[in-house]
Coordinates of N, CA and C in Angstrom, one line a residue:
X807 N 24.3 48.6 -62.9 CA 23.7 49.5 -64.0 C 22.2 49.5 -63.8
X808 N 21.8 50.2 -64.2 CA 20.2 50.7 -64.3 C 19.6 49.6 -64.9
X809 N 20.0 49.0 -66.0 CA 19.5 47.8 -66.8 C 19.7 46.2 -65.7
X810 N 20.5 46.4 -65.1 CA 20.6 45.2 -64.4 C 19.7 45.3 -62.9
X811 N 19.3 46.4 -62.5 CA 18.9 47.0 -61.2 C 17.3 46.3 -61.6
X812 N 17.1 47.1 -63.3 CA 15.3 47.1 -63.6 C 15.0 45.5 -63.7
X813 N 16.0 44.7 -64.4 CA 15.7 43.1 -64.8 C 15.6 42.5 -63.1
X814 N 16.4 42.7 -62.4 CA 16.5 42.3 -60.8 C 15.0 42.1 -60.4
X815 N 14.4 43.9 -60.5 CA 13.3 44.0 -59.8 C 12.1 43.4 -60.6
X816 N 12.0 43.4 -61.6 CA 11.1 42.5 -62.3 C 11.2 41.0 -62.0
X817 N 12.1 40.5 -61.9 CA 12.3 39.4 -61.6 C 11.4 39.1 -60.2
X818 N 12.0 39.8 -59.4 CA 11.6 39.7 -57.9 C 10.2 40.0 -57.9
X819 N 9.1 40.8 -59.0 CA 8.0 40.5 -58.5 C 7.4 39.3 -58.7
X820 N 7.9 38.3 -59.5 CA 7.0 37.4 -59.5 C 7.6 36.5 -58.5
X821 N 8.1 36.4 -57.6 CA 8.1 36.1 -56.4 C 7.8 36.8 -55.0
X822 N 7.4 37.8 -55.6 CA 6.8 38.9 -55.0 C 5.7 38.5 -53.6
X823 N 4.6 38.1 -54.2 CA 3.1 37.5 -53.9 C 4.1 36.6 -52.7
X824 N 4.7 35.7 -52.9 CA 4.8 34.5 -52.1 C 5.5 34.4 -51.1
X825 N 7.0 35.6 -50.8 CA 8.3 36.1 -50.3 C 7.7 37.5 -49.7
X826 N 7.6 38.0 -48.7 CA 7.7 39.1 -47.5 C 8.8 40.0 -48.2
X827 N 9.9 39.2 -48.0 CA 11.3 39.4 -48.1 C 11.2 40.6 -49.6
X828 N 10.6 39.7 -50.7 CA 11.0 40.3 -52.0 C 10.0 41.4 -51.8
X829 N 8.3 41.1 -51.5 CA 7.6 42.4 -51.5 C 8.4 43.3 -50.9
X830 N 9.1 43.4 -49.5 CA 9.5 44.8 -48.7 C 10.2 45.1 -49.9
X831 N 11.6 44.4 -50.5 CA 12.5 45.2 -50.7 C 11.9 45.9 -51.7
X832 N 11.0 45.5 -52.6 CA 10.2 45.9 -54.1 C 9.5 47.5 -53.6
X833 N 8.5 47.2 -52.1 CA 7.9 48.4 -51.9 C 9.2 49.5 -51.9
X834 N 10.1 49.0 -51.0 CA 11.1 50.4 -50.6 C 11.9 50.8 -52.0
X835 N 11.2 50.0 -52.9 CA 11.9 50.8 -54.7 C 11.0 52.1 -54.7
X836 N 10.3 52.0 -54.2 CA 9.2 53.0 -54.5 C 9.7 54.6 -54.4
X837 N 10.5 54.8 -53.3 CA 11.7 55.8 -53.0 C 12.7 55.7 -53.4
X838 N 13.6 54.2 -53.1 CA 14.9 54.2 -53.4 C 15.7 54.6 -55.1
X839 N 14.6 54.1 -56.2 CA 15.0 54.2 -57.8 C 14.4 55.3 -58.4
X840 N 15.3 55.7 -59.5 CA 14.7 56.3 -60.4 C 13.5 56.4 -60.7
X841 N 12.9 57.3 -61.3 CA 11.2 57.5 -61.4 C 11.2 56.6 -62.1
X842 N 11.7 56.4 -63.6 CA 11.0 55.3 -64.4 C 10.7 54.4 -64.1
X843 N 11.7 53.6 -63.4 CA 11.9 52.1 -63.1 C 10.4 52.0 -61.7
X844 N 10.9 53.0 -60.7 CA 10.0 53.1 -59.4 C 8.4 52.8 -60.2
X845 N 8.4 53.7 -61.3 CA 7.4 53.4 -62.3 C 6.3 51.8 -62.5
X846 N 7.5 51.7 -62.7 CA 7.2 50.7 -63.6 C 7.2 49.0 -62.6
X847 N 7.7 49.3 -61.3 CA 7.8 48.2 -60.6 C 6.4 48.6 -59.8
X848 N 5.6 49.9 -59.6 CA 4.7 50.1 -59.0 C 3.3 49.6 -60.1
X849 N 3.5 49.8 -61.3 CA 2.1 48.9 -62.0 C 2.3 47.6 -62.4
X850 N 3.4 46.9 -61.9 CA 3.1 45.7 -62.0 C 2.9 44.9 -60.6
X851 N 3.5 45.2 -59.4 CA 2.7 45.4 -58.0 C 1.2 45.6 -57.9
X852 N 0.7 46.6 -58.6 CA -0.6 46.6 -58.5 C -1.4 45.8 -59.3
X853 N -0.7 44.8 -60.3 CA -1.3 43.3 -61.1 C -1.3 42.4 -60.1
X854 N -0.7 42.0 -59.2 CA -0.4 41.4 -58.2 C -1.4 40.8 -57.2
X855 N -2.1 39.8 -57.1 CA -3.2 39.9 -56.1 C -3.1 40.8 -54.7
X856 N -4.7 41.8 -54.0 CA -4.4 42.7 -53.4 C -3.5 42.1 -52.2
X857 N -4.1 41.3 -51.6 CA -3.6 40.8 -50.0 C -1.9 41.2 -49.6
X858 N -1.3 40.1 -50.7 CA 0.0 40.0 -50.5 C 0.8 41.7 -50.4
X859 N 0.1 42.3 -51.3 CA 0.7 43.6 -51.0 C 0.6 44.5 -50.2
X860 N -0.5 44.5 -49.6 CA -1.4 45.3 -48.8 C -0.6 44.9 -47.4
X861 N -0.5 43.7 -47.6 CA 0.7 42.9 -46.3 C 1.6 43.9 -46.0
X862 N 2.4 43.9 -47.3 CA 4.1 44.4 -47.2 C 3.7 45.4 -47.3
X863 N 2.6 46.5 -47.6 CA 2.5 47.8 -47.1 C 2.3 48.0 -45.7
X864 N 1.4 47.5 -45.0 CA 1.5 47.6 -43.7 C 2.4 47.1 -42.7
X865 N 3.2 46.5 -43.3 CA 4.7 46.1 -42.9 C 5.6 47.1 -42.7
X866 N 5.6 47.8 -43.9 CA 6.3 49.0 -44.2 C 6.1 50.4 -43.6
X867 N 4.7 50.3 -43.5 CA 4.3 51.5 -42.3 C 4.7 51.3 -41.0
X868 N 4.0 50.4 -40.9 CA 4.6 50.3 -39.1 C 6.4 50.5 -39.0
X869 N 7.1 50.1 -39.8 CA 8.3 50.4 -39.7 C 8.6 52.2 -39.6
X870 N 7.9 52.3 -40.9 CA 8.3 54.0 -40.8 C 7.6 54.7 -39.5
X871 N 6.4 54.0 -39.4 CA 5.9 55.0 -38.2 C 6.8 54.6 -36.7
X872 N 7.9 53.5 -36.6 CA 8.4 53.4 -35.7 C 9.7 54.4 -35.6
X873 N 9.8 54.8 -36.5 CA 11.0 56.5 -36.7 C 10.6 57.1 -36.2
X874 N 11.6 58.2 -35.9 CA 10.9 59.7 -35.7 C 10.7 60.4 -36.7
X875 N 11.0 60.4 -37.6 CA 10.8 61.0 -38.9 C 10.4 59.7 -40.4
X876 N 9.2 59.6 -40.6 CA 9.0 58.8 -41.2 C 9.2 59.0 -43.0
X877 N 9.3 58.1 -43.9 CA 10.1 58.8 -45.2 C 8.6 59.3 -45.6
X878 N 8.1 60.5 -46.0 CA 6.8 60.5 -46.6 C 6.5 60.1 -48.2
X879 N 7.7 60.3 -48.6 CA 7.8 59.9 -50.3 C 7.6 57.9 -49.8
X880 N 7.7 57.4 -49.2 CA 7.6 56.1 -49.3 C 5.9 55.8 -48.9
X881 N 5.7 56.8 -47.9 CA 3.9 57.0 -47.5 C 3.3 57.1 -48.7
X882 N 3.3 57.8 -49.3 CA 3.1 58.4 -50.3 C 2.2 57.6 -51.4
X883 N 3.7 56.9 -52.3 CA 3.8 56.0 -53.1 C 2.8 55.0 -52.5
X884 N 2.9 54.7 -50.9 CA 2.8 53.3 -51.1 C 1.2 53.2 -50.5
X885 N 0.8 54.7 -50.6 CA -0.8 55.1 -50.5 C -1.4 54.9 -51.0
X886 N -0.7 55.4 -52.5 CA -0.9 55.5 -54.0 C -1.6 53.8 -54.6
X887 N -0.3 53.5 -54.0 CA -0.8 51.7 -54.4 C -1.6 51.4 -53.8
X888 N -1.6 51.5 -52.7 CA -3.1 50.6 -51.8 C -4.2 51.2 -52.5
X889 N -4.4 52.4 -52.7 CA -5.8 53.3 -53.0 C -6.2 52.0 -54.9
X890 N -4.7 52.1 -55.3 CA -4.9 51.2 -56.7 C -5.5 50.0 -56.1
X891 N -4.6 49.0 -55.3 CA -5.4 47.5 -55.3 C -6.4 47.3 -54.3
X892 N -7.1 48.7 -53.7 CA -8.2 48.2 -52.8 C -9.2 49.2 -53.8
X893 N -8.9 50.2 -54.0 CA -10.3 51.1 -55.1 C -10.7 52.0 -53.8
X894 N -9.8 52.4 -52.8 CA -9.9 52.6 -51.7 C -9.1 53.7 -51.2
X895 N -9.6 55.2 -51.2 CA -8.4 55.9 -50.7 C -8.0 56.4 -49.4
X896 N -7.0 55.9 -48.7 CA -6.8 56.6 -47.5 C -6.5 57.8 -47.0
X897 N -6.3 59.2 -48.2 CA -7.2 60.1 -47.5 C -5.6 60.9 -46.9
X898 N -4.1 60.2 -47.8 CA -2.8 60.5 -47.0 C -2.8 62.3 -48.1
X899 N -2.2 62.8 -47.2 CA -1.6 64.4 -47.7 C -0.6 64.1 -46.7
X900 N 0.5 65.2 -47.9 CA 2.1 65.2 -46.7 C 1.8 65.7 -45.9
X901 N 0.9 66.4 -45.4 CA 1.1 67.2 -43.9 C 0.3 66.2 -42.6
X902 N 0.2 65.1 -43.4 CA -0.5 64.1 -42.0 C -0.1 64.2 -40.9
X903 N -0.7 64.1 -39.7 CA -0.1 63.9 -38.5 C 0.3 62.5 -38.2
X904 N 1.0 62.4 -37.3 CA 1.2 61.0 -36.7 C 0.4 60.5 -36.2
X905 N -0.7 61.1 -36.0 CA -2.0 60.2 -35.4 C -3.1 59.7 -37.0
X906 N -3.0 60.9 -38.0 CA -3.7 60.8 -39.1 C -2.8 59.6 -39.6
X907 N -1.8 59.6 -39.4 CA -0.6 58.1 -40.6 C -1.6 57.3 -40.0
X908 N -1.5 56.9 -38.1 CA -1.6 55.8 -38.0 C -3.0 55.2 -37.9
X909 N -4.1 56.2 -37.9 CA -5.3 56.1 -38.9 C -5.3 55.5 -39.7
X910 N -4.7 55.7 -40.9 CA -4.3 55.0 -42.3 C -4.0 53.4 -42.6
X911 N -2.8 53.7 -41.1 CA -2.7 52.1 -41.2 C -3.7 51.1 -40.6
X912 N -4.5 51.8 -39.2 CA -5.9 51.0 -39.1 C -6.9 50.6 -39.9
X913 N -6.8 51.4 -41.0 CA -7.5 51.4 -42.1 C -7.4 50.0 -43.6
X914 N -5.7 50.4 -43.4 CA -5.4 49.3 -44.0 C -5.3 47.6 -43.2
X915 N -5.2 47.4 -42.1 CA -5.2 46.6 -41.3 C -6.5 45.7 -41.1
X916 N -7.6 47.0 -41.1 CA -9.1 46.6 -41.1 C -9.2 45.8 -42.4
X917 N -8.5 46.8 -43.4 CA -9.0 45.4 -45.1 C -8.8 44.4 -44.8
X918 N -7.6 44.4 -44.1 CA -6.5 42.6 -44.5 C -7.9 42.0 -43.5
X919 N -8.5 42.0 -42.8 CA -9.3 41.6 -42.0 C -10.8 40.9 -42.8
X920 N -10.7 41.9 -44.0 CA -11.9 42.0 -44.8 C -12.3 41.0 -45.2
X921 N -13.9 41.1 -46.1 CA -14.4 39.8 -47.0 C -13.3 40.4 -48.7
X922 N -13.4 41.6 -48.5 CA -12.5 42.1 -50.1 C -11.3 41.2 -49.9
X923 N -10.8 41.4 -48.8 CA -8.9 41.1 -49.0 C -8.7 39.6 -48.5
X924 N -10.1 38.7 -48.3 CA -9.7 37.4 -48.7 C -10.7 36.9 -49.4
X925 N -11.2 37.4 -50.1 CA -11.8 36.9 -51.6 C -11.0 36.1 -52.3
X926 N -11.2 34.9 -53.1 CA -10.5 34.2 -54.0 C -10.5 35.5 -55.0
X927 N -9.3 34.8 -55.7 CA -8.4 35.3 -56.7 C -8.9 34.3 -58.2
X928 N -9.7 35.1 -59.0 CA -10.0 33.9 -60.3 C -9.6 33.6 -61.4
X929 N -8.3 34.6 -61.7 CA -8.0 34.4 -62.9 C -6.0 34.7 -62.5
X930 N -6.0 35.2 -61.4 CA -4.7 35.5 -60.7 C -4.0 37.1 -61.4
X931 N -3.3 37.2 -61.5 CA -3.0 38.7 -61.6 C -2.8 39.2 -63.2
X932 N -3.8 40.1 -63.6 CA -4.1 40.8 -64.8 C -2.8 40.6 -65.6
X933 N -2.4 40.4 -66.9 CA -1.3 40.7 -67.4 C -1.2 41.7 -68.3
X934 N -0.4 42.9 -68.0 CA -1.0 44.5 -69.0 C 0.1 44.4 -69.9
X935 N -0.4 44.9 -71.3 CA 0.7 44.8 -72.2 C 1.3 46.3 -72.1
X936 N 2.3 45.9 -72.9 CA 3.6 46.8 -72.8 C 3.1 48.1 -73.6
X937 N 3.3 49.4 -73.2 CA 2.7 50.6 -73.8 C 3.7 51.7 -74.2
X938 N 3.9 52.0 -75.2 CA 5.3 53.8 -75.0 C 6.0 53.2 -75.2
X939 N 6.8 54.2 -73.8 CA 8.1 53.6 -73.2 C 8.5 52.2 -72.8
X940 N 7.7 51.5 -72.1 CA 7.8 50.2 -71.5 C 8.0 49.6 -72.7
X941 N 7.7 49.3 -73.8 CA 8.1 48.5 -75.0 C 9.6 48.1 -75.0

């Protein structure tokens, strides 16, 4: 059920940060769920310290750019978030080329490399209260 799918994935992010495993499967919610839920697992991802995610995004790319057809709703989304936890935008439109994707991911590659993306973490990941709907 939708209710047991949403408690799953919440669960999994706070092992999120620490597990590969749990980030992939969380980013590929990004496409795979409902808008709400997809919603709602992507701003709490972006509470998350940047590194760990910026990981399993470029994890994620290189996978899709190893297709021939890569999913762009997963590009997309998971553009969306990096541009959130770096303040950084890569500059993605659907009509990218395959040379413009893999631009993108040198780009993100270059952070993980950064003084930003291993900066200490000082207070660990923002906790946002519940708003609307999310209540």
């Amino acid at each position: 059920s939708r209710e047991v799918r949403a408690a799953a994935a919440m669960g999994l992010v706070r092992a999120a940060a620490e597990s590969p495993r749990a980030m992939d499967a969380l980013l590929m919610s990004q496409v795979a769920e409902e808008p709400r839920l997809r919603d709602a697992i992507g701003a709490r991802l972006a509470e998350l310290p940047p590194k760990p995610v910026v990981e399993g995004i470029v994890r994620g790319w290189r996978r899709a750019l190893q297709r021939r057809e890569p999913s762009r709703g997963y590009l997309f989304r998971t553009a969306l978030l990096y541009g959130r936890l770096t303040g950084t935008s890569l500059g993605y439109y659907p009509g990218a080329t395959r040379q413009e994707l893999t631009t993108m991911l040198g780009t993100m590659e270059t952070w993980l490399t950064s003084d930003a993306a291993n900066a200490p973490v000082d207070d660990g990941p923002v906790r946002r209260t519940p708003a609307g709907r999310d209540r």
